Short mmCIF file of C-alpha atoms in Angstrom, two decimals:
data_model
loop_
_atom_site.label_atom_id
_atom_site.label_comp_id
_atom_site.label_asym_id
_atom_site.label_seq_id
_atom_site.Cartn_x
_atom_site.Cartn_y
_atom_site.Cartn_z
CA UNK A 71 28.11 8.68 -90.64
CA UNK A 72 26.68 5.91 -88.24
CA UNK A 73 28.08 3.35 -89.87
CA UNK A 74 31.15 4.63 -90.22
CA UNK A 75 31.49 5.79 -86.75
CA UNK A 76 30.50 2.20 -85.81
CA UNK A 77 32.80 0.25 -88.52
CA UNK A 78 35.89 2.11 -86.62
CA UNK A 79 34.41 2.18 -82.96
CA UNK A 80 36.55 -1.08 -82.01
CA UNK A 81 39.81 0.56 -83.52
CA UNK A 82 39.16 3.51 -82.20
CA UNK A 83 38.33 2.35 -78.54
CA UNK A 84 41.55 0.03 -78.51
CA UNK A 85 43.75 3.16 -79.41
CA UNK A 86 41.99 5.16 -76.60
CA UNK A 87 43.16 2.33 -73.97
CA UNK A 88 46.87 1.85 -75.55
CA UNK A 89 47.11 5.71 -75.01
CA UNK A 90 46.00 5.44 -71.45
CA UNK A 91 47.91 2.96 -70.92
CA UNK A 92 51.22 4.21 -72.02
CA UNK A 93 50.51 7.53 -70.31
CA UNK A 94 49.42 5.99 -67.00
CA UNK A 95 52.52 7.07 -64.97
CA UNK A 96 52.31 10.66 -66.49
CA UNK A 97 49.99 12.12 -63.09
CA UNK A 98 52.18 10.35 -60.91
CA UNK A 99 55.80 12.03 -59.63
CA UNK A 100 58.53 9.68 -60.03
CA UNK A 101 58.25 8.19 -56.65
CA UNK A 102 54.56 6.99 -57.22
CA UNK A 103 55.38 5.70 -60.38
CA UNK A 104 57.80 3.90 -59.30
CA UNK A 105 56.03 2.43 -56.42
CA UNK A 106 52.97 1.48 -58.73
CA UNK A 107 55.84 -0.69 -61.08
CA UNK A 108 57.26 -2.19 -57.42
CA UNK A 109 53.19 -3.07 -57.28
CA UNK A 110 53.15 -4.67 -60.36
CA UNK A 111 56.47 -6.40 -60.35
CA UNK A 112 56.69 -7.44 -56.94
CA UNK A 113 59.88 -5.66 -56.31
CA UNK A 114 61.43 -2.32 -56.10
CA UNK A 115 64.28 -0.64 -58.63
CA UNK A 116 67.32 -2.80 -58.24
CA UNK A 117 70.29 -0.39 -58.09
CA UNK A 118 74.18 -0.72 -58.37
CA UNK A 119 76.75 1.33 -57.60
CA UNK A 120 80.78 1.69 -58.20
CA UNK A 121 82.58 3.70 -56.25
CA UNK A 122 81.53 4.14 -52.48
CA UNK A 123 83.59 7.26 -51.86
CA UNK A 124 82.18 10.73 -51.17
CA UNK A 125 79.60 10.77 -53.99
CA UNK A 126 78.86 7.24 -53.85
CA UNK A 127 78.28 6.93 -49.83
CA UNK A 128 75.96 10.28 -50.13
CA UNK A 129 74.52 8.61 -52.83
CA UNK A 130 73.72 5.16 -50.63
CA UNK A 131 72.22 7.10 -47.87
CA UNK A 132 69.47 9.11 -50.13
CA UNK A 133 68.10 5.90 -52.21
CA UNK A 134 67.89 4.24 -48.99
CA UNK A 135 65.21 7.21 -48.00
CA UNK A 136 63.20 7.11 -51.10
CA UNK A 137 60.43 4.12 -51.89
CA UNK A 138 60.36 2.10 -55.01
CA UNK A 139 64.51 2.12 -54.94
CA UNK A 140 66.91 -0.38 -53.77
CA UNK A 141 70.85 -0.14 -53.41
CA UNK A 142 71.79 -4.06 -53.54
CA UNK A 143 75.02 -4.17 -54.86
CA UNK A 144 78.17 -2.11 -54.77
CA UNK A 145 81.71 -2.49 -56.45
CA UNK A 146 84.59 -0.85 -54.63
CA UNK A 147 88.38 -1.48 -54.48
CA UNK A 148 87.38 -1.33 -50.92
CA UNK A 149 85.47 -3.83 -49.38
CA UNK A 150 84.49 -2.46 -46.08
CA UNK A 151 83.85 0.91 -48.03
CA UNK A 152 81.36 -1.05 -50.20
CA UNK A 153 79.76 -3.08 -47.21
CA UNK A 154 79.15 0.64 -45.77
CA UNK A 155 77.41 1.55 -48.52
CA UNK A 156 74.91 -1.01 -48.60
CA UNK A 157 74.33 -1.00 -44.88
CA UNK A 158 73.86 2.77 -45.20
CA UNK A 159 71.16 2.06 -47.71
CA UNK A 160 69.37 -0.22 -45.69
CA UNK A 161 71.07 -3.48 -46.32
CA UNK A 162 72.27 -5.92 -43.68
CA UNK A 163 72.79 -8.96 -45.27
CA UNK A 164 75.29 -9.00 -47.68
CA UNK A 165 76.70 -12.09 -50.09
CA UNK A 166 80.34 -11.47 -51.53
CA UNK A 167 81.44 -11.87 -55.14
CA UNK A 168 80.35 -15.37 -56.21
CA UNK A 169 77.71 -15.14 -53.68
CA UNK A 170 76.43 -12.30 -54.81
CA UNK A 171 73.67 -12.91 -57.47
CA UNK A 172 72.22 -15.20 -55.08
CA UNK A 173 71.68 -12.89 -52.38
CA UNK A 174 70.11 -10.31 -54.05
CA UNK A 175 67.55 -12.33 -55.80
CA UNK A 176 66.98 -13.23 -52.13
CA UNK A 177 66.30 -9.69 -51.38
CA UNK A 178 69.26 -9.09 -49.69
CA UNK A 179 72.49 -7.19 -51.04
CA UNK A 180 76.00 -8.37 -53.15
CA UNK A 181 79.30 -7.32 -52.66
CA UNK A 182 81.60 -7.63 -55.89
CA UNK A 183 85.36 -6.79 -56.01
CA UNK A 184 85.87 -6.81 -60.06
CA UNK A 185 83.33 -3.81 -61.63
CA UNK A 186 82.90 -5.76 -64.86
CA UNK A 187 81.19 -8.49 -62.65
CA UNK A 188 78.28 -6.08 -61.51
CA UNK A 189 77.09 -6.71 -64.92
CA UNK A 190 76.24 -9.86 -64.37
CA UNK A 191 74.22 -9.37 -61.26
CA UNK A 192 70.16 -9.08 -61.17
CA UNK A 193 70.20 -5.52 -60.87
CA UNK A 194 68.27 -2.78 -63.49
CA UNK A 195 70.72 0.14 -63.33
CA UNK A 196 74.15 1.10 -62.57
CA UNK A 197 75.55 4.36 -60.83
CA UNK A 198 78.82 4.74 -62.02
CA UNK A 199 80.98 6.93 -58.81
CA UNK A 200 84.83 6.53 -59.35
CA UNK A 201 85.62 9.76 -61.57
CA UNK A 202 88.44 7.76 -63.16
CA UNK A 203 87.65 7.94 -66.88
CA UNK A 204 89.21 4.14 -67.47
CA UNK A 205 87.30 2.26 -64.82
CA UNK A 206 83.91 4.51 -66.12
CA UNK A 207 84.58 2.92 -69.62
CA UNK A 208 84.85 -0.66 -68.08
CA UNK A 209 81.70 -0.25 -65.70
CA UNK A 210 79.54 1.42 -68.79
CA UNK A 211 80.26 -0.31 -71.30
CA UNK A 212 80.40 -3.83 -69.63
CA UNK A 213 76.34 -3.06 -67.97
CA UNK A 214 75.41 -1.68 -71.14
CA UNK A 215 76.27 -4.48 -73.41
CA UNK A 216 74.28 -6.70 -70.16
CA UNK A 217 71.28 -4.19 -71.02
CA UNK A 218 71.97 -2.46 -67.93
CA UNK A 219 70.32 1.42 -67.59
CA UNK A 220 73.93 3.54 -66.73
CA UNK A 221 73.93 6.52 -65.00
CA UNK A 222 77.77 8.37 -64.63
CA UNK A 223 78.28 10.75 -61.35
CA UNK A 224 81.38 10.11 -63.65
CA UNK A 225 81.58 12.91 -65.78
CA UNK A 226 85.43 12.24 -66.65
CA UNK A 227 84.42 9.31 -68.91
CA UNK A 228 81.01 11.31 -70.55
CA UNK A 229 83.66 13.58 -72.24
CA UNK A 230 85.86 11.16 -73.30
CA UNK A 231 84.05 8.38 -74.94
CA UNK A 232 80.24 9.49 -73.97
CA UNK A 233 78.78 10.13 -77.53
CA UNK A 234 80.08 5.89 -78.07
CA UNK A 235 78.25 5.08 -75.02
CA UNK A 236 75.02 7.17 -75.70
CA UNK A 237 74.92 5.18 -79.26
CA UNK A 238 75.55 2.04 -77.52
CA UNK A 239 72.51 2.66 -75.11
CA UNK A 240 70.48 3.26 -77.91
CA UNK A 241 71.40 0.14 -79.63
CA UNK A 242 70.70 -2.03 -76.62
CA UNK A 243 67.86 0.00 -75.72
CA UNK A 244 68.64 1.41 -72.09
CA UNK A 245 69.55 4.46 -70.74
CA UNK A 246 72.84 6.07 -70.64
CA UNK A 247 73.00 9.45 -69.21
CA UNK A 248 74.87 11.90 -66.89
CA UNK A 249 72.87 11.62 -63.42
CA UNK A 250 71.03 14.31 -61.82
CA UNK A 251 72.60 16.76 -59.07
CA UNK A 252 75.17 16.72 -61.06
CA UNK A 253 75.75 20.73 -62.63
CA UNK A 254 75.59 19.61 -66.52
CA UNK A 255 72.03 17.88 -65.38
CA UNK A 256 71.13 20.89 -64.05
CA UNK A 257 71.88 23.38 -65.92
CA UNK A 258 70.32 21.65 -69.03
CA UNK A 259 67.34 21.29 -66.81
CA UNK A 260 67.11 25.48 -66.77
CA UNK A 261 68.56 25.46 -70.89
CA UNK A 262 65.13 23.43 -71.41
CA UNK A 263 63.34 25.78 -69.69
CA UNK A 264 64.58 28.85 -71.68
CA UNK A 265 63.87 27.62 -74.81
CA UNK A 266 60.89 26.10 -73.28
CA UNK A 267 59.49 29.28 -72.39
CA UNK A 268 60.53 31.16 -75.76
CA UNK A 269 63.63 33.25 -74.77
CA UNK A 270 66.45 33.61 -76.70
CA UNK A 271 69.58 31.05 -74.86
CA UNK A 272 72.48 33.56 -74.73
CA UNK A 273 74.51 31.58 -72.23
CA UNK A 274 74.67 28.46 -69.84
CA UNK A 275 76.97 27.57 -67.17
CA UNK A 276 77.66 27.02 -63.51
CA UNK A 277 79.52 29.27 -60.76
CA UNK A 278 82.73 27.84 -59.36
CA UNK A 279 83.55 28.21 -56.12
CA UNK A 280 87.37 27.63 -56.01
CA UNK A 281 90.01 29.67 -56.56
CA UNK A 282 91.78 28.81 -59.97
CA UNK A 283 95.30 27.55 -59.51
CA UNK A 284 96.17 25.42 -62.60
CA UNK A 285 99.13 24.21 -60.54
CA UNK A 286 97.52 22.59 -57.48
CA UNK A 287 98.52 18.92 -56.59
CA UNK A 288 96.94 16.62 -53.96
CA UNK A 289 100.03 17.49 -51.63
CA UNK A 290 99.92 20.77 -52.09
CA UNK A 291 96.17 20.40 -50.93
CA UNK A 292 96.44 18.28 -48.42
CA UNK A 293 95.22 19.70 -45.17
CA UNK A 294 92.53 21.66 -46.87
CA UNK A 295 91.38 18.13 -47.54
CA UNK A 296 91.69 16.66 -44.69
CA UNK A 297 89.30 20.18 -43.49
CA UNK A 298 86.70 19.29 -45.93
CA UNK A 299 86.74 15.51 -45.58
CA UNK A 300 87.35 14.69 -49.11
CA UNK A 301 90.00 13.13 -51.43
CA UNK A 302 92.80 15.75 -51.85
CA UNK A 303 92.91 13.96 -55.55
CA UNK A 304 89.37 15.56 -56.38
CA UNK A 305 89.72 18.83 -54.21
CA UNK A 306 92.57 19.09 -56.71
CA UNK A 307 90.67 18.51 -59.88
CA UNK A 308 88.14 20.99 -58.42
CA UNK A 309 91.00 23.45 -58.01
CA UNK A 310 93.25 23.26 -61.45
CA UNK A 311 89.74 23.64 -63.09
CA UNK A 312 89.56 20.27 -64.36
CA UNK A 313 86.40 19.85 -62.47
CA UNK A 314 84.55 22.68 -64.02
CA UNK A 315 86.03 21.98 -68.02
CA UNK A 316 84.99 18.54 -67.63
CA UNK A 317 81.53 19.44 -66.51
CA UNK A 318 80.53 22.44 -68.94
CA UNK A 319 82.39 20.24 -71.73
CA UNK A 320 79.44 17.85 -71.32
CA UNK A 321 76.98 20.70 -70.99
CA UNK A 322 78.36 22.12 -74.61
CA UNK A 323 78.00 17.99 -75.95
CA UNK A 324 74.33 17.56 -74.31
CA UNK A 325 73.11 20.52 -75.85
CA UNK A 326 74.71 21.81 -78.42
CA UNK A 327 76.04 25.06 -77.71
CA UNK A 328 79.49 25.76 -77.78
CA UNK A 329 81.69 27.42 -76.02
CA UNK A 330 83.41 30.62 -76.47
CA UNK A 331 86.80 30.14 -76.72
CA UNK A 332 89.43 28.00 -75.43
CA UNK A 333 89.18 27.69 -71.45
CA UNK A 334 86.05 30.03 -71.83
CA UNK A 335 85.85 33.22 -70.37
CA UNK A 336 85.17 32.57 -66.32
CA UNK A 337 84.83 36.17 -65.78
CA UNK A 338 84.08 37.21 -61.80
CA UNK A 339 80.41 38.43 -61.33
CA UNK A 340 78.03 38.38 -58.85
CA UNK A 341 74.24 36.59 -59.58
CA UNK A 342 73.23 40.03 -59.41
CA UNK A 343 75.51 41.10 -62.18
CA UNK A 344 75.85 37.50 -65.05
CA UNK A 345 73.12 39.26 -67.53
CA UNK A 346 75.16 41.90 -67.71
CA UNK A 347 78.77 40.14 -67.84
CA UNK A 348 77.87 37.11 -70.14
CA UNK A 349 76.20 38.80 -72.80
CA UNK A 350 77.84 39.78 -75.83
CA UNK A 351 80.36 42.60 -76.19
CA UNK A 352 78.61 44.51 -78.35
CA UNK A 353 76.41 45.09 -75.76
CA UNK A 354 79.00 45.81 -72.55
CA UNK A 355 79.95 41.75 -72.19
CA UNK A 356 82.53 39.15 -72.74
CA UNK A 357 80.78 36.92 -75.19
CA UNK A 358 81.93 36.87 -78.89
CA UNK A 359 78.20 36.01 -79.53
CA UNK A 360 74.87 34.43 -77.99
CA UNK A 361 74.07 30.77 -77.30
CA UNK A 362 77.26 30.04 -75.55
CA UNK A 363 78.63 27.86 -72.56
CA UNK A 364 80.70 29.24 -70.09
CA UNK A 365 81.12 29.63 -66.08
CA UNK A 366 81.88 32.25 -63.81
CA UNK A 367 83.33 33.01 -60.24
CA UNK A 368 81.16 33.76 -57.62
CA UNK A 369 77.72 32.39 -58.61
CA UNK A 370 78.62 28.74 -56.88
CA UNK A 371 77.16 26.26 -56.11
CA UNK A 372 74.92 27.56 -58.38
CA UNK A 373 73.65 27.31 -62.28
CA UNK A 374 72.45 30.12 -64.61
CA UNK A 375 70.99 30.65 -67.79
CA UNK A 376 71.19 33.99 -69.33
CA UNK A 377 68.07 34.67 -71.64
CA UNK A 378 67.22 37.24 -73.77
CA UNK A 379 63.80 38.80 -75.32
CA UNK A 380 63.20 41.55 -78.25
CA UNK A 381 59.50 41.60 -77.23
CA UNK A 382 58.42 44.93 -76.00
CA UNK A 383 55.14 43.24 -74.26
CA UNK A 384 57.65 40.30 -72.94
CA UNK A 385 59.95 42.73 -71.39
CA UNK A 386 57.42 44.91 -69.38
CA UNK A 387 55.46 42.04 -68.11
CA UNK A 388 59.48 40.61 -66.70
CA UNK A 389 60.25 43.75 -65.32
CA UNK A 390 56.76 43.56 -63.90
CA UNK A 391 57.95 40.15 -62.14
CA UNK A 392 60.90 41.98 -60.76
CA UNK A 393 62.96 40.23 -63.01
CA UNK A 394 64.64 43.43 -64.31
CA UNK A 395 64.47 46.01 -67.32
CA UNK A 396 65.81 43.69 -69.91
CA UNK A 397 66.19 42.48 -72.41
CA UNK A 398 68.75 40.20 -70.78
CA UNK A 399 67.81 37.95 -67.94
CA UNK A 400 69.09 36.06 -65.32
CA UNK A 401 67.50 32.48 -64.53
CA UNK A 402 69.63 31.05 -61.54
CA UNK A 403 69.13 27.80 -59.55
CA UNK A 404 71.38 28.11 -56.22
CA UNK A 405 72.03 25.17 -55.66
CA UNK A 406 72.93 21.77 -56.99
CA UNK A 407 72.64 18.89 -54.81
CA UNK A 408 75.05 16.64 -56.44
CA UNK A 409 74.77 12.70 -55.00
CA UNK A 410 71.42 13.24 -53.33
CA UNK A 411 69.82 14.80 -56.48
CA UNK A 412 71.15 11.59 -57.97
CA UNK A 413 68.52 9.35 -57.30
CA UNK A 414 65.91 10.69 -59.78
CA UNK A 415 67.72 9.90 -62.67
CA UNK A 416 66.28 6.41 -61.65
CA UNK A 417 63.07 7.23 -62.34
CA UNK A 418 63.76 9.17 -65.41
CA UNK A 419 65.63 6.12 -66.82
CA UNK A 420 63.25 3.04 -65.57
CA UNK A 421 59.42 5.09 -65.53
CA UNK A 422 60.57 7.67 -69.12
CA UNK A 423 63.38 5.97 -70.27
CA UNK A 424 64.74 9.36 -70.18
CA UNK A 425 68.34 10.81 -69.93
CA UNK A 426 68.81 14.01 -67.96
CA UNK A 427 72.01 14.61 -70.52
CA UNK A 428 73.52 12.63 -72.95
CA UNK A 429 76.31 13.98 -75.55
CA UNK A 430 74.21 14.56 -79.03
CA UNK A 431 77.13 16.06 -80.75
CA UNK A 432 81.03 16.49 -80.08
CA UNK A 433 81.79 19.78 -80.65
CA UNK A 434 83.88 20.61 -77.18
CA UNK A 435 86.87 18.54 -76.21
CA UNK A 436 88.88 18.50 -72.47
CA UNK A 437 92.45 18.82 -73.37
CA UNK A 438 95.19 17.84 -71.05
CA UNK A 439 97.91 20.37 -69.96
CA UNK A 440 101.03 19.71 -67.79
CA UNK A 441 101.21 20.61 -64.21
CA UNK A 442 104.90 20.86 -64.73
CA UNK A 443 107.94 20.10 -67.12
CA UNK A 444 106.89 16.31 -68.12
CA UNK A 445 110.17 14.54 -69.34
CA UNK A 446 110.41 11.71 -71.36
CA UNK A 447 109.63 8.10 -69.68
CA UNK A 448 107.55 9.88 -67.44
CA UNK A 449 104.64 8.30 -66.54
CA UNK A 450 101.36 10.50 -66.53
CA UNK A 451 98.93 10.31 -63.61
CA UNK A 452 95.09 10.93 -63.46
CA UNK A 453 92.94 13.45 -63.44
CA UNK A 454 93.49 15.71 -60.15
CA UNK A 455 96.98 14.45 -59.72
CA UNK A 456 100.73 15.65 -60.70
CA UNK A 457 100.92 15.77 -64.11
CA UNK A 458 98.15 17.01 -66.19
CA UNK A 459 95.31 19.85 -65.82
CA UNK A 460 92.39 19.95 -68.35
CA UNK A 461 91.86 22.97 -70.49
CA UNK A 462 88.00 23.10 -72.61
CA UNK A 463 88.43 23.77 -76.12
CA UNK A 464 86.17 23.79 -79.09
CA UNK A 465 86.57 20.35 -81.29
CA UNK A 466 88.05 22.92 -84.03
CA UNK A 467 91.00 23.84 -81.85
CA UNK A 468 91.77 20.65 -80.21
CA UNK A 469 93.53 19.04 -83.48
CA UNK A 470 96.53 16.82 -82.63
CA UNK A 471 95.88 17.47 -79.07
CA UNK A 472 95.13 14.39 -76.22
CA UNK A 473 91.80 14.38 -74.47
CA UNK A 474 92.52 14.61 -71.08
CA UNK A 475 90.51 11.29 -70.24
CA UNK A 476 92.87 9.19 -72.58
CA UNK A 477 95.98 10.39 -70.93
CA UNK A 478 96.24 8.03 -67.19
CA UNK A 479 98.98 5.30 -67.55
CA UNK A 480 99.99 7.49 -70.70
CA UNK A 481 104.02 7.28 -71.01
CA UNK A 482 105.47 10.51 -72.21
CA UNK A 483 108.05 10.60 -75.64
CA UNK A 484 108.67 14.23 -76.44
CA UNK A 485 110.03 16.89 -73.64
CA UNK A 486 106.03 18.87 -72.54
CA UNK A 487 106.62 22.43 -70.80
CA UNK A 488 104.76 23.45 -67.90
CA UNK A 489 101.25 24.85 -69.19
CA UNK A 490 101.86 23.78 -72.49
CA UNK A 491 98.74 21.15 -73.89
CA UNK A 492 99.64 17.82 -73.80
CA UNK A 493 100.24 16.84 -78.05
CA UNK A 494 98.82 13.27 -79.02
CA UNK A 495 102.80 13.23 -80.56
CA UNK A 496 104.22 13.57 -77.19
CA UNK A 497 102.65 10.74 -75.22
CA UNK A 498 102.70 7.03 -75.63
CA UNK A 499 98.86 6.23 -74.73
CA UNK A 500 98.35 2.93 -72.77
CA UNK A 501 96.63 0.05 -74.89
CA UNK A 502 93.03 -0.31 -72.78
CA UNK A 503 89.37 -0.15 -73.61
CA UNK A 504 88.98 4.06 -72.97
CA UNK A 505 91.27 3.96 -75.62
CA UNK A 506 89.67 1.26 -77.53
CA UNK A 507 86.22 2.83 -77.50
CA UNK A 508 87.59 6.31 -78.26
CA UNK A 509 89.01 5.37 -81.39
CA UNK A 510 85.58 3.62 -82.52
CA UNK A 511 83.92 6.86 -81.12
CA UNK A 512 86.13 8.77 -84.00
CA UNK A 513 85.50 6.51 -86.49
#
């Protein structure tokens, strides 16, 4: 036994240290870890970003609070919106397009006006802020193929051509995920928990705060814009529901659970009231059965996860935590902090080389509908705009049909009534990489 225990001991004694050393971050919280790489690199996280609007500029101003982070460079059709968001972040010296590379290697920040040239610039990771599915497919899959770690605030192009993207990451070994803050983050955050804690997942979703009108244009939303300080172009795709498809599309892709039915149920519930709304019917609900994704009015900004348990013990020690009298159960996070959650998806991706949701299946699809009559030689604008709402429907039902994300510069053939989904037969789709990658996603 001796000798056998000293034939191994120098095998045995290296495994010991490679464990320890490939766990050494795991006592740390992000933040330390990331501060003990800066240590051992001699430099912090060097982060990118496209788009400096709303998300993007909330986005600057947290990373420049947290250590082991950087925001050097930032893409924006923009340039004084870009040189904001760098300066917000901490930067003052900034070197413009060709400049660029140079100045950040000097520790400074870079300034680029064409997105695909961000992958060429000394940086680690790439926040991608526009929420225009096209330019999302040129920023990902340009810093990808560079070896770049992408993280999309730009769930428009996840649930086009994510599942691509997620294989291309893979491939090239980096990250590619939906960032934190964002509600498909965290809602998977409290689906994990659920099954991590052994209930039975009977439905995920978020709350939306907006009254549904399927017909609401950036005109028509105009000074309730101009209230809230944001584009009237995404207070519209918040509005004709766009928003919350898009987002709980990606949920039903990162996790996969489906959804209901086509546009899902949305029903209007209080917190107070979900476990008792999106449950089943066959027990007083609107569900057609369990493990489903869906949303509802009233519960916003917030993100729920109904559970379920069949364990007499289970249920009296939850109604012991004043959790109720079961068997169905309300988990609810109220709030989501959108951009300045954002920042630990860094971490994730650079210390775990960790996702916080990527698709792993395509089983739900965003379907475009039309605002209004669309006549032919009509040209079809993006997502928020004139033309085109999006509509959630399972893969099974969405035959024929054309993804909502495909459909900007789209040129339209065949006379589309108002309301009526947008047929793949009825549009001319514009030749450009969103469509490219799309068609190598479906083959």
């Amino acid at each position: 036994y001796g000798d056998h225990r000293d034939l191994h001991y120098p095998l045995r004694r290296q495994r010991q240290m490679c464990i320890r050393d490939s766990n050494k971050y795991l006592l740390m919280n992000l933040t330390e870890a990331l501060l003990e790489r800066e240590k051992n690199i001699g430099r912090p996280v060097r982060v990118g970003l496209v788009g400096a609007g709303q998300m993007g500029t909330g986005l600057a101003a947290q990373i420049g609070k947290i250590k082991g982070m950087e925001l050097v460079a930032c893409a924006d059709i923009d340039k004084n919106r870009a040189e904001n968001a760098l300066t917000l972040s901490g930067i003052n010296s900034i070197g413009y397009d060709s400049d660029a590379s140079s100045s950040i290697e000097k520790g400074n920040g870079g300034v680029v006006s064409d997105v695909k040239a961000l992958a060429e610039l000394p940086i680690d990771i790439v926040y991608e802020a526009t929420g225009v599915p096209w330019v999302g497919a040129e920023v990902a899959y340009s810093c990808l193929l560079a070896e770049k770690h992408v993280l999309m605030l730009n769930v428009e192009t996840d649930i086009t051509i994510g599942l691509y993207l997620a294989e291309l990451s893979k491939e090239k070994n980096v990250v590619y995920s939906v960032a934190n803050g964002d509600e498909p983050v965290v809602c998977k955050e409290l689906y994990d928990f659920s099954i991590d804690t052994g209930f039975e997942v009977v439905c995920v979703g978020k709350g939306k705060n907006n009254p549904l009108d399927q017909k609401a244009t950036p005109d028509s939303l105009k000074d309730e814009a101009n209230k809230k300080k944001m584009n009237p172009k995404m207070l519209a795709s918040f509005v004709d529901g766009s928003k919350t498809m898009i987002e709980m599309t990606a949920l039903s892709n990162g996790i996969n659970l489906p959804l209901d039915k086509v546009g899902m149920n949305g029903p209007i519930s209080e917190v107070k009231d979900l476990h008792k709304t999106l449950i089943p019917e066959k027990d007083g609900g609107v569900l057609s059965d369990t493990g489903r994704v869906d949303f509802a009015f009233g519960p916003a900004p917030g993100v729920f996860s109904i559970v379920k348990s069949d364990s007499p013990t289970v249920i009296e020690e939850m109604e012991y935590l004043s959790m109720g009298e079961g068997p169905y159960y309300t988990l609810y996070r109220p709030y989501h902090l959108a951009s300045v959650e954002a920042p630990r998806s860094v971490g994730m991706a650079i210390i775990n080389n960790e996702p916080g949701l990527q698709p792993k299946t395509w089983i739900s699809e965003v379907v475009g509908h039309a605002k209004k009559d669309l006549e032919p030689g009509e040209t079809i604008d993006g997502i928020g705009g004139f033309s085109s709402y999006g509509v959630a429907y399972p893969v099974s039902d969405s035959k024929g049909l054309a993804p909502l994300g495909l459909l900007e510069g789209g040129t339209v053939s065949k006379l589309i009534k108002a309301g009526d989904p947008i047929s793949l037969e009825s549009v001319e789709l514009p030749e450009n990489l969103i469509n490219e990658l799309r068609k190598k996603q479906e083959s």
